[in-house]
């Protein structure tokens, strides 16, 4: 994940908490510009499928999907 402001790749996680049973909220900080923002990681339903842009194939997804908001 890169910083949404300066696109720097060195970011850190300041705080992590469970929002619901299916989601995790993380407070992140950029080590270059010190911008802070939240991400929400939502657990995908069992058997979720996504399109892989690089190969054009479908892939089965498990775990969490990250959604950025400020």
mmCIF file of the C-alpha atoms, coordinates in Angstrom:
data_MODEL
# 
_entry.id   MODEL 
# 
loop_
_atom_site.group_PDB 
_atom_site.id 
_atom_site.type_symbol 
_atom_site.label_atom_id 
_atom_site.label_alt_id 
_atom_site.label_comp_id 
_atom_site.label_asym_id 
_atom_site.label_entity_id 
_atom_site.label_seq_id 
_atom_site.pdbx_PDB_ins_code 
_atom_site.Cartn_x 
_atom_site.Cartn_y 
_atom_site.Cartn_z 
_atom_site.occupancy 
_atom_site.B_iso_or_equiv 
_atom_site.pdbx_formal_charge 
_atom_site.auth_seq_id 
_atom_site.auth_comp_id 
_atom_site.auth_asym_id 
_atom_site.auth_atom_id 
_atom_site.pdbx_PDB_model_num 
ATOM 1  C CA . UNK A 1 1  ? 0.000   0.000   0.000   1.00 0.00 ? 1  UNK A CA 1 
ATOM 2  C CA . UNK A 1 2  ? 1.256   3.497   -0.822  1.00 0.00 ? 2  UNK A CA 1 
ATOM 3  C CA . UNK A 1 3  ? 0.429   6.863   0.727   1.00 0.00 ? 3  UNK A CA 1 
ATOM 4  C CA . UNK A 1 4  ? -2.644  8.403   -0.960  1.00 0.00 ? 4  UNK A CA 1 
ATOM 5  C CA . UNK A 1 5  ? -1.033  11.876  -0.719  1.00 0.00 ? 5  UNK A CA 1 
ATOM 6  C CA . UNK A 1 6  ? 2.629   11.453  -1.770  1.00 0.00 ? 6  UNK A CA 1 
ATOM 7  C CA . UNK A 1 7  ? 2.599   7.831   -3.104  1.00 0.00 ? 7  UNK A CA 1 
ATOM 8  C CA . UNK A 1 8  ? 5.465   6.879   -0.765  1.00 0.00 ? 8  UNK A CA 1 
ATOM 9  C CA . UNK A 1 9  ? 5.671   3.161   0.021   1.00 0.00 ? 9  UNK A CA 1 
ATOM 10 C CA . UNK A 1 10 ? 6.974   3.431   3.604   1.00 0.00 ? 10 UNK A CA 1 
ATOM 11 C CA . UNK A 1 11 ? 3.851   3.502   5.774   1.00 0.00 ? 11 UNK A CA 1 
ATOM 12 C CA . UNK A 1 12 ? 3.184   2.304   9.294   1.00 0.00 ? 12 UNK A CA 1 
ATOM 13 C CA . UNK A 1 13 ? 0.181   1.133   11.270  1.00 0.00 ? 13 UNK A CA 1 
ATOM 14 C CA . UNK A 1 14 ? -0.464  3.221   14.383  1.00 0.00 ? 14 UNK A CA 1 
ATOM 15 C CA . UNK A 1 15 ? -3.613  1.531   15.673  1.00 0.00 ? 15 UNK A CA 1 
ATOM 16 C CA . UNK A 1 16 ? -5.658  -1.560  14.783  1.00 0.00 ? 16 UNK A CA 1 
ATOM 17 C CA . UNK A 1 17 ? -9.148  -2.407  16.061  1.00 0.00 ? 17 UNK A CA 1 
ATOM 18 C CA . UNK A 1 18 ? -12.034 -4.668  15.142  1.00 0.00 ? 18 UNK A CA 1 
ATOM 19 C CA . UNK A 1 19 ? -15.010 -2.627  13.941  1.00 0.00 ? 19 UNK A CA 1 
ATOM 20 C CA . UNK A 1 20 ? -17.346 -5.595  13.563  1.00 0.00 ? 20 UNK A CA 1 
ATOM 21 C CA . UNK A 1 21 ? -16.870 -9.335  13.375  1.00 0.00 ? 21 UNK A CA 1 
ATOM 22 C CA . UNK A 1 22 ? -16.223 -9.013  9.626   1.00 0.00 ? 22 UNK A CA 1 
ATOM 23 C CA . UNK A 1 23 ? -14.051 -5.860  9.529   1.00 0.00 ? 23 UNK A CA 1 
ATOM 24 C CA . UNK A 1 24 ? -10.818 -4.384  10.886  1.00 0.00 ? 24 UNK A CA 1 
ATOM 25 C CA . UNK A 1 25 ? -10.089 -0.626  11.043  1.00 0.00 ? 25 UNK A CA 1 
ATOM 26 C CA . UNK A 1 26 ? -6.445  0.516   10.922  1.00 0.00 ? 26 UNK A CA 1 
ATOM 27 C CA . UNK A 1 27 ? -4.976  3.990   11.458  1.00 0.00 ? 27 UNK A CA 1 
ATOM 28 C CA . UNK A 1 28 ? -1.990  4.366   9.128   1.00 0.00 ? 28 UNK A CA 1 
ATOM 29 C CA . UNK A 1 29 ? 0.740   7.009   8.855   1.00 0.00 ? 29 UNK A CA 1 
ATOM 30 C CA . UNK A 1 30 ? 3.110   7.884   6.000   1.00 0.00 ? 30 UNK A CA 1 
ATOM 31 C CA . UNK A 1 31 ? 6.750   7.989   7.090   1.00 0.00 ? 31 UNK A CA 1 
ATOM 32 C CA . UNK A 1 32 ? 7.568   10.608  4.424   1.00 0.00 ? 32 UNK A CA 1 
ATOM 33 C CA . UNK A 1 33 ? 4.799   13.258  4.762   1.00 0.00 ? 33 UNK A CA 1 
ATOM 34 C CA . UNK A 1 34 ? 3.247   12.220  8.143   1.00 0.00 ? 34 UNK A CA 1 
ATOM 35 C CA . UNK A 1 35 ? -0.259  12.050  6.667   1.00 0.00 ? 35 UNK A CA 1 
ATOM 36 C CA . UNK A 1 36 ? -2.600  9.812   8.679   1.00 0.00 ? 36 UNK A CA 1 
ATOM 37 C CA . UNK A 1 37 ? -5.611  7.961   7.274   1.00 0.00 ? 37 UNK A CA 1 
ATOM 38 C CA . UNK A 1 38 ? -7.868  5.023   8.076   1.00 0.00 ? 38 UNK A CA 1 
ATOM 39 C CA . UNK A 1 39 ? -8.338  1.810   6.149   1.00 0.00 ? 39 UNK A CA 1 
ATOM 40 C CA . UNK A 1 40 ? -11.146 -0.676  6.639   1.00 0.00 ? 40 UNK A CA 1 
ATOM 41 C CA . UNK A 1 41 ? -10.469 -4.297  5.794   1.00 0.00 ? 41 UNK A CA 1 
ATOM 42 C CA . UNK A 1 42 ? -13.656 -6.236  5.137   1.00 0.00 ? 42 UNK A CA 1 
ATOM 43 C CA . UNK A 1 43 ? -13.762 -10.015 5.100   1.00 0.00 ? 43 UNK A CA 1 
ATOM 44 C CA . UNK A 1 44 ? -14.784 -11.327 1.696   1.00 0.00 ? 44 UNK A CA 1 
ATOM 45 C CA . UNK A 1 45 ? -17.592 -13.863 1.434   1.00 0.00 ? 45 UNK A CA 1 
ATOM 46 C CA . UNK A 1 46 ? -16.503 -17.463 1.067   1.00 0.00 ? 46 UNK A CA 1 
ATOM 47 C CA . UNK A 1 47 ? -15.975 -18.251 -2.594  1.00 0.00 ? 47 UNK A CA 1 
ATOM 48 C CA . UNK A 1 48 ? -15.613 -14.623 -3.763  1.00 0.00 ? 48 UNK A CA 1 
ATOM 49 C CA . UNK A 1 49 ? -14.092 -14.308 -7.235  1.00 0.00 ? 49 UNK A CA 1 
ATOM 50 C CA . UNK A 1 50 ? -12.183 -11.370 -8.723  1.00 0.00 ? 50 UNK A CA 1 
ATOM 51 C CA . UNK A 1 51 ? -10.805 -10.582 -12.184 1.00 0.00 ? 51 UNK A CA 1 
ATOM 52 C CA . UNK A 1 52 ? -7.014  -10.396 -12.381 1.00 0.00 ? 52 UNK A CA 1 
ATOM 53 C CA . UNK A 1 53 ? -6.136  -7.511  -14.729 1.00 0.00 ? 53 UNK A CA 1 
ATOM 54 C CA . UNK A 1 54 ? -2.604  -8.675  -15.557 1.00 0.00 ? 54 UNK A CA 1 
ATOM 55 C CA . UNK A 1 55 ? -3.580  -12.100 -16.930 1.00 0.00 ? 55 UNK A CA 1 
ATOM 56 C CA . UNK A 1 56 ? -7.304  -11.727 -17.605 1.00 0.00 ? 56 UNK A CA 1 
ATOM 57 C CA . UNK A 1 57 ? -8.063  -14.788 -15.461 1.00 0.00 ? 57 UNK A CA 1 
ATOM 58 C CA . UNK A 1 58 ? -10.479 -15.114 -12.568 1.00 0.00 ? 58 UNK A CA 1 
ATOM 59 C CA . UNK A 1 59 ? -9.011  -15.834 -9.163  1.00 0.00 ? 59 UNK A CA 1 
ATOM 60 C CA . UNK A 1 60 ? -10.661 -16.996 -5.962  1.00 0.00 ? 60 UNK A CA 1 
ATOM 61 C CA . UNK A 1 61 ? -10.269 -14.475 -3.111  1.00 0.00 ? 61 UNK A CA 1 
ATOM 62 C CA . UNK A 1 62 ? -10.141 -15.226 0.581   1.00 0.00 ? 62 UNK A CA 1 
ATOM 63 C CA . UNK A 1 63 ? -9.379  -13.112 3.614   1.00 0.00 ? 63 UNK A CA 1 
ATOM 64 C CA . UNK A 1 64 ? -9.794  -9.364  3.731   1.00 0.00 ? 64 UNK A CA 1 
ATOM 65 C CA . UNK A 1 65 ? -10.212 -6.579  1.162   1.00 0.00 ? 65 UNK A CA 1 
ATOM 66 C CA . UNK A 1 66 ? -8.768  -3.164  2.071   1.00 0.00 ? 66 UNK A CA 1 
ATOM 67 C CA . UNK A 1 67 ? -10.885 -0.041  1.537   1.00 0.00 ? 67 UNK A CA 1 
ATOM 68 C CA . UNK A 1 68 ? -9.243  3.370   2.055   1.00 0.00 ? 68 UNK A CA 1 
ATOM 69 C CA . UNK A 1 69 ? -11.141 6.350   3.409   1.00 0.00 ? 69 UNK A CA 1 
ATOM 70 C CA . UNK A 1 70 ? -10.052 9.606   5.040   1.00 0.00 ? 70 UNK A CA 1 
# 
